[in-house]
XYZ file of C-alpha atoms in Angstrom:
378
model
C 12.443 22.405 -36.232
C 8.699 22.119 -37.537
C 5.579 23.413 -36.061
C 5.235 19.990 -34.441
C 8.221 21.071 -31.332
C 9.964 18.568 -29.950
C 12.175 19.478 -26.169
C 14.710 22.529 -27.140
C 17.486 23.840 -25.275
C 18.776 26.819 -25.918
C 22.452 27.445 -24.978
C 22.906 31.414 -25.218
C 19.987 34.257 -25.176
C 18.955 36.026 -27.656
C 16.928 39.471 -28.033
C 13.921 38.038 -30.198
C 12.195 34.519 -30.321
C 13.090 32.437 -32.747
C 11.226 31.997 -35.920
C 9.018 28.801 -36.776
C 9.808 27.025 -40.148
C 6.990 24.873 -40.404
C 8.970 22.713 -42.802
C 9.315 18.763 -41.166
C 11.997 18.027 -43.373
C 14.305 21.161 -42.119
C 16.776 19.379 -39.751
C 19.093 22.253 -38.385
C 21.143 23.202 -35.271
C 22.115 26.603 -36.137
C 19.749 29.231 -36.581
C 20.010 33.085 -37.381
C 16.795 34.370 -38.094
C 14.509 37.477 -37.549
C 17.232 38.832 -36.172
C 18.300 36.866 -33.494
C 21.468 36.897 -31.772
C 23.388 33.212 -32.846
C 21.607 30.842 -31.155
C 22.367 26.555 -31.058
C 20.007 23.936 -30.576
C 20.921 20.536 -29.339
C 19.775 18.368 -32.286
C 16.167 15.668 -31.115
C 17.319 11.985 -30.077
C 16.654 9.724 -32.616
C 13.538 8.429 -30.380
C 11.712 11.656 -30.027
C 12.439 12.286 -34.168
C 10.460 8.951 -34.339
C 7.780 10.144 -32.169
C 7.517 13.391 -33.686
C 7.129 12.184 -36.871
C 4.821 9.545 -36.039
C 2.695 11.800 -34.396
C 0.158 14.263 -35.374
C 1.084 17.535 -36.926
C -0.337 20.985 -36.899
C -3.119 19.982 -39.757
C -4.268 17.551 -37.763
C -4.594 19.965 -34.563
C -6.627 22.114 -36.740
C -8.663 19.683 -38.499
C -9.496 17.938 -34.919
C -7.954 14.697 -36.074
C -6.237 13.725 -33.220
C -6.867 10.454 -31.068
C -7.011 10.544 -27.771
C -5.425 7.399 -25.320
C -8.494 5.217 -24.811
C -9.284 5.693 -20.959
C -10.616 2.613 -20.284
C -7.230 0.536 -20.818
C -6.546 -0.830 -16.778
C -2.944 -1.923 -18.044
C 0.079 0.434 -17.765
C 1.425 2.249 -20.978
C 5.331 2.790 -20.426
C 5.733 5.357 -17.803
C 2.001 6.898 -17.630
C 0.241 6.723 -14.410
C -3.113 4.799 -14.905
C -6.380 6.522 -14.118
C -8.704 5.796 -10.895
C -11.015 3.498 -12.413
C -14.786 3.929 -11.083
C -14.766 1.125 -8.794
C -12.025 3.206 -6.581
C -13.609 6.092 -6.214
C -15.830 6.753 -2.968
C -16.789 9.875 -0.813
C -15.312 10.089 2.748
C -18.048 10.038 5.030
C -16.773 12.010 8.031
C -19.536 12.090 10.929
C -19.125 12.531 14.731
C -17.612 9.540 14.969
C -15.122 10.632 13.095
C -14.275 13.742 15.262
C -14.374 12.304 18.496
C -12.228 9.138 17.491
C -9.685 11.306 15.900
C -9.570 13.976 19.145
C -9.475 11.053 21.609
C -6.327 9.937 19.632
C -4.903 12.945 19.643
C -5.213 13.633 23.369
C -3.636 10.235 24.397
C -0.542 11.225 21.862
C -1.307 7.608 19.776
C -0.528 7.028 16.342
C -2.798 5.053 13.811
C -1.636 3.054 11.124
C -4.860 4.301 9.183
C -3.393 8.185 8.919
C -0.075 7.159 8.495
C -0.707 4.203 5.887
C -3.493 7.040 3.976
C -6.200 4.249 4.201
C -9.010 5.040 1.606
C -11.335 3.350 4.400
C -10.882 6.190 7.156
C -13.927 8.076 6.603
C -15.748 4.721 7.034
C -14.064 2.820 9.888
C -13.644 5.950 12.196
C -16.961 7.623 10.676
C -18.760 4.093 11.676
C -20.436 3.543 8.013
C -23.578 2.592 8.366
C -24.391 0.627 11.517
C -22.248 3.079 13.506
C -19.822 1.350 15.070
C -16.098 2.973 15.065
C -13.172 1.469 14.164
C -9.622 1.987 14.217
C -5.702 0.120 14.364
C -3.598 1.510 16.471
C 0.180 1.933 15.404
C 2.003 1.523 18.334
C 5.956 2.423 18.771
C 5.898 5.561 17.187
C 4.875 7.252 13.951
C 8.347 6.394 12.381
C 9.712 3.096 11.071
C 13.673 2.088 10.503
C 12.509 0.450 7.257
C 11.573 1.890 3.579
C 8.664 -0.435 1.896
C 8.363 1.099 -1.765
C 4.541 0.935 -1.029
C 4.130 2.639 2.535
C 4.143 5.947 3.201
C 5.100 5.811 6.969
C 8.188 8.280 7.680
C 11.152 6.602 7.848
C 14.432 6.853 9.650
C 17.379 5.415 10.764
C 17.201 6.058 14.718
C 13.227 6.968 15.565
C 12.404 8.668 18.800
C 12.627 6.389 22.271
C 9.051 4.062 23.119
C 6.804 6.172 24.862
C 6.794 4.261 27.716
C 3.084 5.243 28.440
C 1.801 3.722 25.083
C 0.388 0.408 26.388
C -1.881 2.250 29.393
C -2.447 5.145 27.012
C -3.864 2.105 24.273
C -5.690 0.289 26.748
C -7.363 3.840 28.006
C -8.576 4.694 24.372
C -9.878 1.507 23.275
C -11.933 1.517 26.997
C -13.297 5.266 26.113
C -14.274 3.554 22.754
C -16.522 1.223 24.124
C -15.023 -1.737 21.225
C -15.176 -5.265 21.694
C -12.645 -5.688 18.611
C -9.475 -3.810 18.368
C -6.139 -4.158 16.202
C -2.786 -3.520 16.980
C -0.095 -2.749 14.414
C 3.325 -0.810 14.546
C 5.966 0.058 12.603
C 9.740 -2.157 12.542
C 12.025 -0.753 15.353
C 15.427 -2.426 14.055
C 16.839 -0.160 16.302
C 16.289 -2.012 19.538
C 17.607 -5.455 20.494
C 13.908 -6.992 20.343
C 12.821 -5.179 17.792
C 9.689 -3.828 20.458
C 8.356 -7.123 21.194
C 8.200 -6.798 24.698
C 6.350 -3.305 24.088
C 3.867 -4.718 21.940
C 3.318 -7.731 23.782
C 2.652 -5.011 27.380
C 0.091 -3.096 25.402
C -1.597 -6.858 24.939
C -1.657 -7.238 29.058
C -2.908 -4.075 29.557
C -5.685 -4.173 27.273
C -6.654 -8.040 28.256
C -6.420 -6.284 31.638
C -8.410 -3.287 31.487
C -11.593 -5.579 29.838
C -10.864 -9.677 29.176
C -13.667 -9.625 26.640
C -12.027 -7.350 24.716
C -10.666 -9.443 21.175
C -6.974 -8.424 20.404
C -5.790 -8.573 16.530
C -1.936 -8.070 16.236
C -0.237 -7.171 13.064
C 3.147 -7.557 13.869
C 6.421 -6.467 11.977
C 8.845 -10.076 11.161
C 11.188 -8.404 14.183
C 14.315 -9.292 11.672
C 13.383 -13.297 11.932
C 13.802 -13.635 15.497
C 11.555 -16.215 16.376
C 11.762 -15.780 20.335
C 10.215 -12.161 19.716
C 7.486 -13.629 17.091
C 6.458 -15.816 20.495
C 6.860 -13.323 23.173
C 4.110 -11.334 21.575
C 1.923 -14.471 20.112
C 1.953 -15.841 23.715
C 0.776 -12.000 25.039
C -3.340 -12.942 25.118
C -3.689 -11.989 22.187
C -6.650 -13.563 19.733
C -5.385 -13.326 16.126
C -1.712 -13.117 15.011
C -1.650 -11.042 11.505
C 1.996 -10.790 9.902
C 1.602 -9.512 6.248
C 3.422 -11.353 3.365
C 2.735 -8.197 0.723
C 3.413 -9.961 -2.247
C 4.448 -12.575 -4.573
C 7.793 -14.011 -3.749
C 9.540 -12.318 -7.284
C 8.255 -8.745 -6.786
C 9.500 -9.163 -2.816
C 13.162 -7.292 -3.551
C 11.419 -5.034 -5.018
C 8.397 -4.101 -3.152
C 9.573 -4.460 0.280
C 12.574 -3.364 2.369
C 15.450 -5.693 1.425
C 15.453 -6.833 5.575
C 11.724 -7.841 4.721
C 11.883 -11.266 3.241
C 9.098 -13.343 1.326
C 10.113 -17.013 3.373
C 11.340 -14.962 6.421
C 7.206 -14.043 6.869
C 6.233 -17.573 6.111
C 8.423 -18.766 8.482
C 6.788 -15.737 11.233
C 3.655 -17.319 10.436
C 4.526 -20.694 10.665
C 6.182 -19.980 14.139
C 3.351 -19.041 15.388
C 0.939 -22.153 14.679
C 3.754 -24.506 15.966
C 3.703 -22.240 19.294
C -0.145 -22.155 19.762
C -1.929 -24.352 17.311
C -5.181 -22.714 17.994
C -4.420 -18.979 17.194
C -6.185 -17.346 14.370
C -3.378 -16.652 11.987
C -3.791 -14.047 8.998
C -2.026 -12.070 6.616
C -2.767 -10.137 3.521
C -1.629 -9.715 0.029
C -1.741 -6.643 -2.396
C -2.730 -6.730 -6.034
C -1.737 -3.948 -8.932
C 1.987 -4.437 -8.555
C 2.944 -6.275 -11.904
C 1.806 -10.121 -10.449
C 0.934 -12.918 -12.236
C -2.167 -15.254 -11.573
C 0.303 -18.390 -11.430
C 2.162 -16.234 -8.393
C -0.214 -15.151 -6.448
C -1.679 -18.669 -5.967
C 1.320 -19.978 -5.228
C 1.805 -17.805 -2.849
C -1.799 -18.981 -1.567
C -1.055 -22.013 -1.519
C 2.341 -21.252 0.584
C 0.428 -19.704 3.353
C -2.037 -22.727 3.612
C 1.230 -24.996 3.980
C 2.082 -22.934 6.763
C -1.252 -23.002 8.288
C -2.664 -19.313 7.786
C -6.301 -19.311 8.843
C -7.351 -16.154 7.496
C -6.499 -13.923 3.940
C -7.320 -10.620 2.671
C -6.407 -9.093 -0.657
C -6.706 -6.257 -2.290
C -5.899 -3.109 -4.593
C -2.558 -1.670 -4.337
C -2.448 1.414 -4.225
C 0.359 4.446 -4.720
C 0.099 6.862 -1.459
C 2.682 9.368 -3.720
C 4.483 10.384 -6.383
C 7.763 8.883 -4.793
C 6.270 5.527 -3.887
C 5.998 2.511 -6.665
C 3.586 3.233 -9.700
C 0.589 0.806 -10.017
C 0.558 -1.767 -12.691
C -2.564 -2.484 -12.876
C -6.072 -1.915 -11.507
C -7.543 -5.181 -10.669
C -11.108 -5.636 -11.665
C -13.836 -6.486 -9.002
C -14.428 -9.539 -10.382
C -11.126 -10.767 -10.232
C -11.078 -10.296 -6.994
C -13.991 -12.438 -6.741
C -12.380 -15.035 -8.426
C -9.610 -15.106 -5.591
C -11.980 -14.955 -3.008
C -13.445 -18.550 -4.776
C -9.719 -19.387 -5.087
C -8.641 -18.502 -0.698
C -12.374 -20.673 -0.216
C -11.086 -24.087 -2.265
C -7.562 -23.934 -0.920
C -9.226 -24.082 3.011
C -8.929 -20.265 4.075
C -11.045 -20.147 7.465
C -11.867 -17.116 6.361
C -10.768 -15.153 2.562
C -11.871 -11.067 2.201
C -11.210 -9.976 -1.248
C -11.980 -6.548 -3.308
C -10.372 -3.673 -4.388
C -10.841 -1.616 -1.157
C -9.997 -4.839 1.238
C -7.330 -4.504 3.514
C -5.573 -6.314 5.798
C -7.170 -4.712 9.140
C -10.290 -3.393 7.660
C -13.621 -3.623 9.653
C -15.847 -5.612 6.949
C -13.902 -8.369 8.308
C -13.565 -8.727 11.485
C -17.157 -9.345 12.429
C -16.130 -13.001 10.505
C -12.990 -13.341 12.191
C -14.628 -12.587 16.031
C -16.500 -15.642 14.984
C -13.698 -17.880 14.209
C -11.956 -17.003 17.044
C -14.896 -17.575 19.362
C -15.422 -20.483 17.600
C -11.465 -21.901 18.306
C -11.861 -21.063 21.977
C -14.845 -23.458 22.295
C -12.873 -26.515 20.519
């Protein structure tokens, strides 16, 4: 027990501290000293003996020899959490917009997958950035999903509370108040209920074509547990874009997503849906930072081009908490530039790519409103 302390666990009390011997080579796991009560110490594994006594010792400490982990490294060390890197870090503009958005939500008793999901673009998209204009996604059915992604934090539970039967007018109301010409639709996966809240999501469709026809209607839809008639009911709803998210590489799926979420059971969503209308928009999104390699994620590209995705976003993974899967790695900005290049030469209609991208976020919609304006005319 040297003045370089490893983890010790003392079995019975004693009246005084115990005494340091500042001697390395001591190895001991009975001590009696300065007149302490006899006290045992569990003996160091032979690992943390190793790292003590490759590690610096008091000298050092005093001498102000000690290196420091270079902060700069983007790939994980064992179990350490990597640092933000600069490229992630942004203020939260929070304006009027903001407020009102937020309060109108609020009032109408609807959820948004941008709260629940801890989106690093709130302040943005509900603040309007710079030219003002407010977005949001709606998460319809409820704040609480029957599945447990190791990425999302969106509360989980076996039995959620009933559909708010109201949802659909109370959705169509907001967006109306909001004055949008673009809206998104998302909610969690009801397992719970025979279609999985197709026939839900696909009324809140109606009533919003209903309320204004201009109004352009992105769905991001759960996989409803591979039931294809449900996939339809809602891609056959008016809706303009059908969004189903693959995630990830097919390897890291078992691991990243809830074991009823399956890698070919969302290519085959996707899929489903271009064989039922041809000329839907079709998108999904991928995240990067979870331990991928370059090989897999173009594969995985190149899957959703065989299955006739139109549109791809990717971007930065990252952990919502401490309970939630660590990040692997911080993927540079210009990496993600290269994929962009990548989404263009497979035939992508449309590829957004950066470390702040996601799947519903505004920056790309304004694109996507073209290319669906542009598939109506055809």
């Amino acid at each position: 027990m040297a003045a370089r302390l490893g983890q010790l666990k003392i079995w019975q009390c004693s009246r005084h501290f115990l005494s340091l011997n500042s001697l390395k080579q001591l190895n001991f796991n009975v001590s009696n000293q300065c007149g302490v009560i006899r006290c045992f110490v569990t003996k160091l594994s032979k690992e943390q003996e190793e790292n003590l006594a490759s590690g610096p010792d008091l000298a050092d400490f005093i001498e102000g020899d000690v290196k420091t982990h270079d902060k700069s490294k983007l790939k994980k060390l064992g179990k350490e959490r990597l640092r933000l890197p600069s490229w992630l870090k942004r203020e939260i503009p929070i304006g009027k917009n903001y407020n009102t958005l937020k309060s109108s939500l609020r009032t109408l008793n609807l959820n948004t997958v941008c709260e629940e999901a801890r989106c690093p673009n709130i302040g943005e998209c509900w603040g309007g950035g710079k030219d003002g204009t407010a977005t949001a996604t709606i998460m319809l059915m409820g704040d609480t999903c029957t599945r447990g992604c190791r990425f999302c934090s969106v509360k989980t539970a076996r039995a959620p509370p009933a559909l708010d039967p109201a949802e659909p007018v109370n959705t169509a109301k907001a967006i109306a108040e909001w004055g949008l010409d673009y809206v998104v639709l998302t909610s969690v996966d009801r397992d719970d209920m025979p279609d999985g809240g197709s026939a839900h999501f696909a009324q809140t469709v109606i009533e919003l074509k209903k309320s204004d026809s201009r109004i352009l209607v992105e769905c991001l839809t759960p996989d409803f547990g591979g039931d294809l008639s449900c996939v339809e009911r809602v891609a056959m709803s008016g809706l303009d874009v059908y969004a189903h998210n693959i995630e990830t590489v097919e390897r890291l799926t078992p691991f990243v997503r809830d074991a009823r979420a399956k890698y070919r059971q969302s290519l085959a969503v996707l899929h489903h849906v271009k064989k039922a209308i041809p000329a839907l928009v079709t998108k999904t999104s991928i995240m990067l930072g979870l331990g991928e390699h370059d090989e897999e994620v173009r594969q995985t590209m190149k899957d959703l081009r065989e299955v006739g995705v139109d549109c791809l976003t990717l971007g930065q993974y990252m952990q919502p908490t401490k309970r939630h899967l660590k990040v692997q790695e911080y993927v540079t900005p210009e990496k993600f530039e290269e994929w962009q290049k990548v989404g263009t030469e497979l035939g992508f209609a449309y590829t957004a790519s950066g470390p702040l991208v996601r799947s519903s976020y505004k920056a790309g919609e304004f694109f996507i409103k073209n290319i669906v304006e542009k598939q109506k005319t055809m």
